[in-house]
Coordinates of C-alpha atoms and ligand atoms in Angstrom, one line a residue:
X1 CA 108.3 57.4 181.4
X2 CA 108.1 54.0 180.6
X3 CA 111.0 52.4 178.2
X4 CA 108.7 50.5 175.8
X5 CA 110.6 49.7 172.6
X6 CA 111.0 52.4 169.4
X7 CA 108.3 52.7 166.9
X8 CA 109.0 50.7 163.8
X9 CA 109.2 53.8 161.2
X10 CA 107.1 52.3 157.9
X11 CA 105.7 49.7 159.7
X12 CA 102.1 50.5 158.3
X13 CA 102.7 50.8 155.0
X14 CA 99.8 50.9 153.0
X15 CA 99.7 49.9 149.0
X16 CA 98.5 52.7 147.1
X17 CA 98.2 55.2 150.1
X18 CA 100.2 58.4 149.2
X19 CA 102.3 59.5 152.3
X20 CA 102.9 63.6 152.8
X21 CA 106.5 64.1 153.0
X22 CA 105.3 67.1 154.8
X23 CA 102.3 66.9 157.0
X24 CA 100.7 70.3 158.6
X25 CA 98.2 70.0 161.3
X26 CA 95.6 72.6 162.6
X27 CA 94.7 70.8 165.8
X28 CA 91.1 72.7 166.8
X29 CA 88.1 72.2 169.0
X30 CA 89.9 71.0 172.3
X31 CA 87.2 73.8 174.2
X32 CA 84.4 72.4 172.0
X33 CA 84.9 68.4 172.7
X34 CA 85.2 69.4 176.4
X35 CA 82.1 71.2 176.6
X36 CA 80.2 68.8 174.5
X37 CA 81.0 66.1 177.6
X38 CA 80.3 69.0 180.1
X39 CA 84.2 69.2 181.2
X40 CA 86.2 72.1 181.7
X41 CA 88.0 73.6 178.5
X42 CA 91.7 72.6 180.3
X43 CA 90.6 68.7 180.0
X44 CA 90.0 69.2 176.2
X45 CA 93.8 70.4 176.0
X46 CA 94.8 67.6 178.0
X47 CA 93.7 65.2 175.7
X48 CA 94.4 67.3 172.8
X49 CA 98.1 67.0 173.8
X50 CA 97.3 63.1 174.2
X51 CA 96.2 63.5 170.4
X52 CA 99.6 65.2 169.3
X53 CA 101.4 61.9 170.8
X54 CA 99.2 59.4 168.4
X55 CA 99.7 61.6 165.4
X56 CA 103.5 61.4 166.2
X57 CA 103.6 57.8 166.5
X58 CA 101.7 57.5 163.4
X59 CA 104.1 59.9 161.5
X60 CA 106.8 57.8 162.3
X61 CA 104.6 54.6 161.7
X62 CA 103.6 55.6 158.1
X63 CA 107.4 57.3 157.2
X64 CA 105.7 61.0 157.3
X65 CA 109.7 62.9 157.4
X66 CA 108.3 66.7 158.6
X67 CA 105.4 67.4 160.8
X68 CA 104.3 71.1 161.9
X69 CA 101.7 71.1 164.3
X70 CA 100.4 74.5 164.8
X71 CA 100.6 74.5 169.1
X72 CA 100.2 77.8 170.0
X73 CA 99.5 80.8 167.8
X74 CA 101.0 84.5 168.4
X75 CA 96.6 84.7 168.8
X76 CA 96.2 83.0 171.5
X77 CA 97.7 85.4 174.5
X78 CA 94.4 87.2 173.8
X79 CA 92.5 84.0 175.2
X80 CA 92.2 84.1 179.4
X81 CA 95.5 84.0 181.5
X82 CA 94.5 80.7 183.3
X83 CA 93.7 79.1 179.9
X84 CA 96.9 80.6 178.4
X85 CA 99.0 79.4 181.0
X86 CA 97.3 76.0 181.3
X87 CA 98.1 75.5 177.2
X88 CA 101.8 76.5 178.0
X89 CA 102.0 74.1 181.1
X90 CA 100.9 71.2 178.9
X91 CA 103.2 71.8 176.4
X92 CA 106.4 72.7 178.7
X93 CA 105.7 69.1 180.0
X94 CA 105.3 67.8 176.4
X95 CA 108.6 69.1 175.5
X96 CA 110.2 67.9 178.8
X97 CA 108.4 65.3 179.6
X98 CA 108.4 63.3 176.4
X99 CA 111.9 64.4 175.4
X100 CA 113.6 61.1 176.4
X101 CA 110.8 59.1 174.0
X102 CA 111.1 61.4 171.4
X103 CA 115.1 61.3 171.6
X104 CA 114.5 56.9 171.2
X105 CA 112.4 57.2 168.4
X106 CA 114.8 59.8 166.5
X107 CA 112.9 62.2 166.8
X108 CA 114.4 65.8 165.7
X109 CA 112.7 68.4 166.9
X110 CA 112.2 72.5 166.2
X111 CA 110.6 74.7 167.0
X112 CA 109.1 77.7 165.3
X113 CA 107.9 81.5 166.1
X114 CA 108.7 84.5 167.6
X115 CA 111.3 84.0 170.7
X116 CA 112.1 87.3 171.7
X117 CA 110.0 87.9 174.6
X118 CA 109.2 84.5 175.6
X119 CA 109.7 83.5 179.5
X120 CA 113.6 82.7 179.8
X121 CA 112.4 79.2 181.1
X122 CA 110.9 78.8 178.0
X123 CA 113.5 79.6 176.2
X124 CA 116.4 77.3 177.6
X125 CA 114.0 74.6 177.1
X126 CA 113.6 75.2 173.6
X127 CA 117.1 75.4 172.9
X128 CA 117.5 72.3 175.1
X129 CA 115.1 70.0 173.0
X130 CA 116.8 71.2 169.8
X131 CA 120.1 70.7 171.0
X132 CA 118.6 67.3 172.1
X133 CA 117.8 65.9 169.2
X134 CA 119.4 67.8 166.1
X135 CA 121.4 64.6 165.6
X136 CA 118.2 62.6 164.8
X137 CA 117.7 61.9 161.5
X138 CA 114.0 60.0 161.8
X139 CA 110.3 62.7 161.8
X140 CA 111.1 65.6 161.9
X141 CA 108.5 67.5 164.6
X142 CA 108.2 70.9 164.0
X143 CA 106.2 72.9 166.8
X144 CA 104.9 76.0 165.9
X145 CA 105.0 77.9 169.1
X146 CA 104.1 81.9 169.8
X147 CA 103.8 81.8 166.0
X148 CA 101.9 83.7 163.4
X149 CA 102.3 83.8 159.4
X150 CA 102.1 87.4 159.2
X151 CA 104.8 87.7 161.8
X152 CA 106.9 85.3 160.3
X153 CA 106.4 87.6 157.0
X154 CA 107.4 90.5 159.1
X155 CA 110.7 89.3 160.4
X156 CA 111.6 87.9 157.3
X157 CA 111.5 91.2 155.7
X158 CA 113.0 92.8 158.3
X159 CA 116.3 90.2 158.0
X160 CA 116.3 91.1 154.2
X161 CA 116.2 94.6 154.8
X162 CA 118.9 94.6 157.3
X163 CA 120.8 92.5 154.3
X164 CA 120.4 95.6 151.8
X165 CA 121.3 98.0 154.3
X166 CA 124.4 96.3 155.3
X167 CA 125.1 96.3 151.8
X168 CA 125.3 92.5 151.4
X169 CA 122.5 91.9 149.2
X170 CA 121.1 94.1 146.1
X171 CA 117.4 94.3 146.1
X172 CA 117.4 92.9 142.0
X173 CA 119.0 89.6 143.5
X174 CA 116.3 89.0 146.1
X175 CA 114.5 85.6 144.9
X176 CA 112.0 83.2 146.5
X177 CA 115.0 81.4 147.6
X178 CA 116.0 84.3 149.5
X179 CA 112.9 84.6 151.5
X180 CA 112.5 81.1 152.0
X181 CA 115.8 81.3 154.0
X182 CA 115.0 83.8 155.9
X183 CA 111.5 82.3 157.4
X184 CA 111.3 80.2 160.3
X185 CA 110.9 76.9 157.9
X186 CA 114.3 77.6 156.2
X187 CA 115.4 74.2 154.7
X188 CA 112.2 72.5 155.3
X189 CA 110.3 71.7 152.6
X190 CA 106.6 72.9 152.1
X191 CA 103.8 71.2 153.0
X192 CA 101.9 68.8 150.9
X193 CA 99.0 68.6 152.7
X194 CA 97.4 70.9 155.7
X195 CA 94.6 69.1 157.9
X196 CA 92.4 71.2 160.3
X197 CA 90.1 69.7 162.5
X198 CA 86.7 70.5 163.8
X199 CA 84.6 71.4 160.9
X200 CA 86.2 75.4 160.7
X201 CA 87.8 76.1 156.7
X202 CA 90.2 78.6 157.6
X203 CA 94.1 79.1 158.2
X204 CA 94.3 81.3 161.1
X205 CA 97.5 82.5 160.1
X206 CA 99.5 79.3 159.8
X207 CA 102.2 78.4 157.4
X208 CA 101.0 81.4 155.2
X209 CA 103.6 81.7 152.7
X210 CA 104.8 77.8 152.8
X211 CA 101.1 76.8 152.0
X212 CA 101.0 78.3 148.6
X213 CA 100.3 74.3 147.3
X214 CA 99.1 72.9 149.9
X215 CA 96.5 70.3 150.1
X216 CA 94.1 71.2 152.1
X217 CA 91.8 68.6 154.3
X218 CA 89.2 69.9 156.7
X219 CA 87.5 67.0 158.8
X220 CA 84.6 68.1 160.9
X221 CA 85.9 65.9 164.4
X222 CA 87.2 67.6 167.2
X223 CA 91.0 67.4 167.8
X224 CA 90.9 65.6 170.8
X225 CA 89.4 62.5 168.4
X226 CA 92.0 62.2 166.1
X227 CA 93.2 58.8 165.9
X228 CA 94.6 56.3 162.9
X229 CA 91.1 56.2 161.5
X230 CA 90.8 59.8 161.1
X231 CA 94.1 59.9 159.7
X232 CA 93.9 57.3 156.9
X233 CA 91.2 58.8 155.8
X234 CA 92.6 62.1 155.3
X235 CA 95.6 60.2 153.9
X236 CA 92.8 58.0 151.5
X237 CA 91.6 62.1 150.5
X238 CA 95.1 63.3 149.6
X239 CA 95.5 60.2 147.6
X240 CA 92.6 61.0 145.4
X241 CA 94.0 64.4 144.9
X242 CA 96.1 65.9 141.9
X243 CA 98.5 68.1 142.9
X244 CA 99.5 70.2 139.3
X245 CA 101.5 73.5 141.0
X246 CA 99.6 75.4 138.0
X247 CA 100.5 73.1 135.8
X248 CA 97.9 70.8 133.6
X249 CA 99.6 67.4 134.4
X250 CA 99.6 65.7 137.7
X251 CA 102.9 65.6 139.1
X252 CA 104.4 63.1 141.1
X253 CA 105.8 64.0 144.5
Ligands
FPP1 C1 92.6 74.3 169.8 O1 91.5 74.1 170.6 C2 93.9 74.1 170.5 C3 94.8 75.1 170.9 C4 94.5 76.5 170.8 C5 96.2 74.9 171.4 C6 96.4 73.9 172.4 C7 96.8 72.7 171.8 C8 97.1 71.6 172.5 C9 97.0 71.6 174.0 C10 97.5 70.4 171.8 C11 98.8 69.9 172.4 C12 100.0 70.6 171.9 C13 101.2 70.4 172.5 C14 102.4 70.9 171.8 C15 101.3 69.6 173.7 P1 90.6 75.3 171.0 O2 90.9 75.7 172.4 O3 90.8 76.4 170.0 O4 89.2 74.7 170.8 P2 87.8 75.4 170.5 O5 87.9 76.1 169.2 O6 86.8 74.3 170.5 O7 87.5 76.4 171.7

């Protein structure tokens, strides 16, 4: 790990550019910009995870405060074991590996998804980077590992339930607040804009219920090719946008 110097947060500022406060990212087509350069699917992951690290520094560049990037999905066990535990490899070592880098920039990071079950390895590593870095007060990186929006919907309906039958909650006083709380994102803010890469227009079961207003940018290059060009552009497309909320006026955020 070298010790080059922090990123200066807002150093790029752009007039006129609108910045997300909260930034989603749907990193996809590692396996198809591999194959189109006849590589193995593993070397589209390892520069996928060199992709994650540019976006990061440009979060912090640009003064983005909360970015989820969607790392593994509770999906992807399905793919083959070798794969699966090449993906988990690259991002133990992105945890580990980058921690000291992510700790000088301020980085505070979480985590999100399901735990239980996870490799006990795993799980003292998450709890480790947390720990780490729950004093920094710069981006906010949220990692959405083992995670599905359907099973975050679960759980969090399960934790409410268990609230009723203790006794401690009446079902007439459960609000939006109260589910909010009880998902994974509880305290962060949704997100204003969702970017997917590779040319596919769908969620695969990320951020379901936090999306509800989301803008939503689908660029057709690979993951892997995501770099500050890419990014201002999608940033240039949100700017165009007008976010009402169901309204009729554009609202400023
Ligand atoms: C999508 O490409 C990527 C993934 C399923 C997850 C792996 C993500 C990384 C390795 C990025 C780095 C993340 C961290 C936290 C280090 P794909 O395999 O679905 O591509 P394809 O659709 O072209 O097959």
């Amino acid at each position: 790990m070298s010790s080059t110097p922090a990123i200066d947060s807002n150093a790029h500022q752009k007039p006129g550019l609108r910045i997300p406060r909260h930034l989603g990212i749907i990193m996809d087509g590692n396996g198809r910009w591999a194959r189109a350069r006849g590589k193995p699917r593993t070397e589209g992951h390892v520069a996928g995870a060199k992709a994650l690290r540019r976006l990061v520094e440009l979060c912090i560049r640009y003064g983005v405060e909360h970015l989820t990037a969607f790392s593994f999905s509770s999906e992807n066990w399905t793919r083959p074991r070798d794969e699966v535990n090449f993906i988990l490899g690259l991002i133990r070592r992105f945890v580990a590996s980058d921690l000291e880098k992510l700790v000088r920039n301020n980085v505070h990071v979480r985590i999100i998804g399901e735990r239980d079950g996870l490799d006990p390895a795993m799980q003292r590593l998450i709890a480790d980077v947390e720990a780490k870095t729950a004093r920094n007060t710069g981006l906010e990186l949220i990692i959405a590992f083992n995670y599905g929006g359907k099973a975050e919907i679960t759980q969090m309906t399960r934790r409410i339930a268990r609230a009723v039958q203790a006794g401690e909650l009446e079902p007439g006083d459960i609000t939006e607040e109260t589910v909010e709380r009880a998902l994974y994102t509880s305290g962060i803010p949704d997100p204003d804009v969702i970017i997917r890469t590779s040319g596919e227009q769908r969620f695969s079961n990320f951020l379901l219920w936090q999306s509800a207003y989301s803008e939503l940018i689908f660029i057709d290059e690979y993951w892997p090719d995501f770099d500050e060009e890419i990014f201002l552009r999608a940033l240039e497309e949100y700017t165009r946008r007008e976010r009402r909320f169901g309204g009729i006026e554009a609202r400023i955020t």
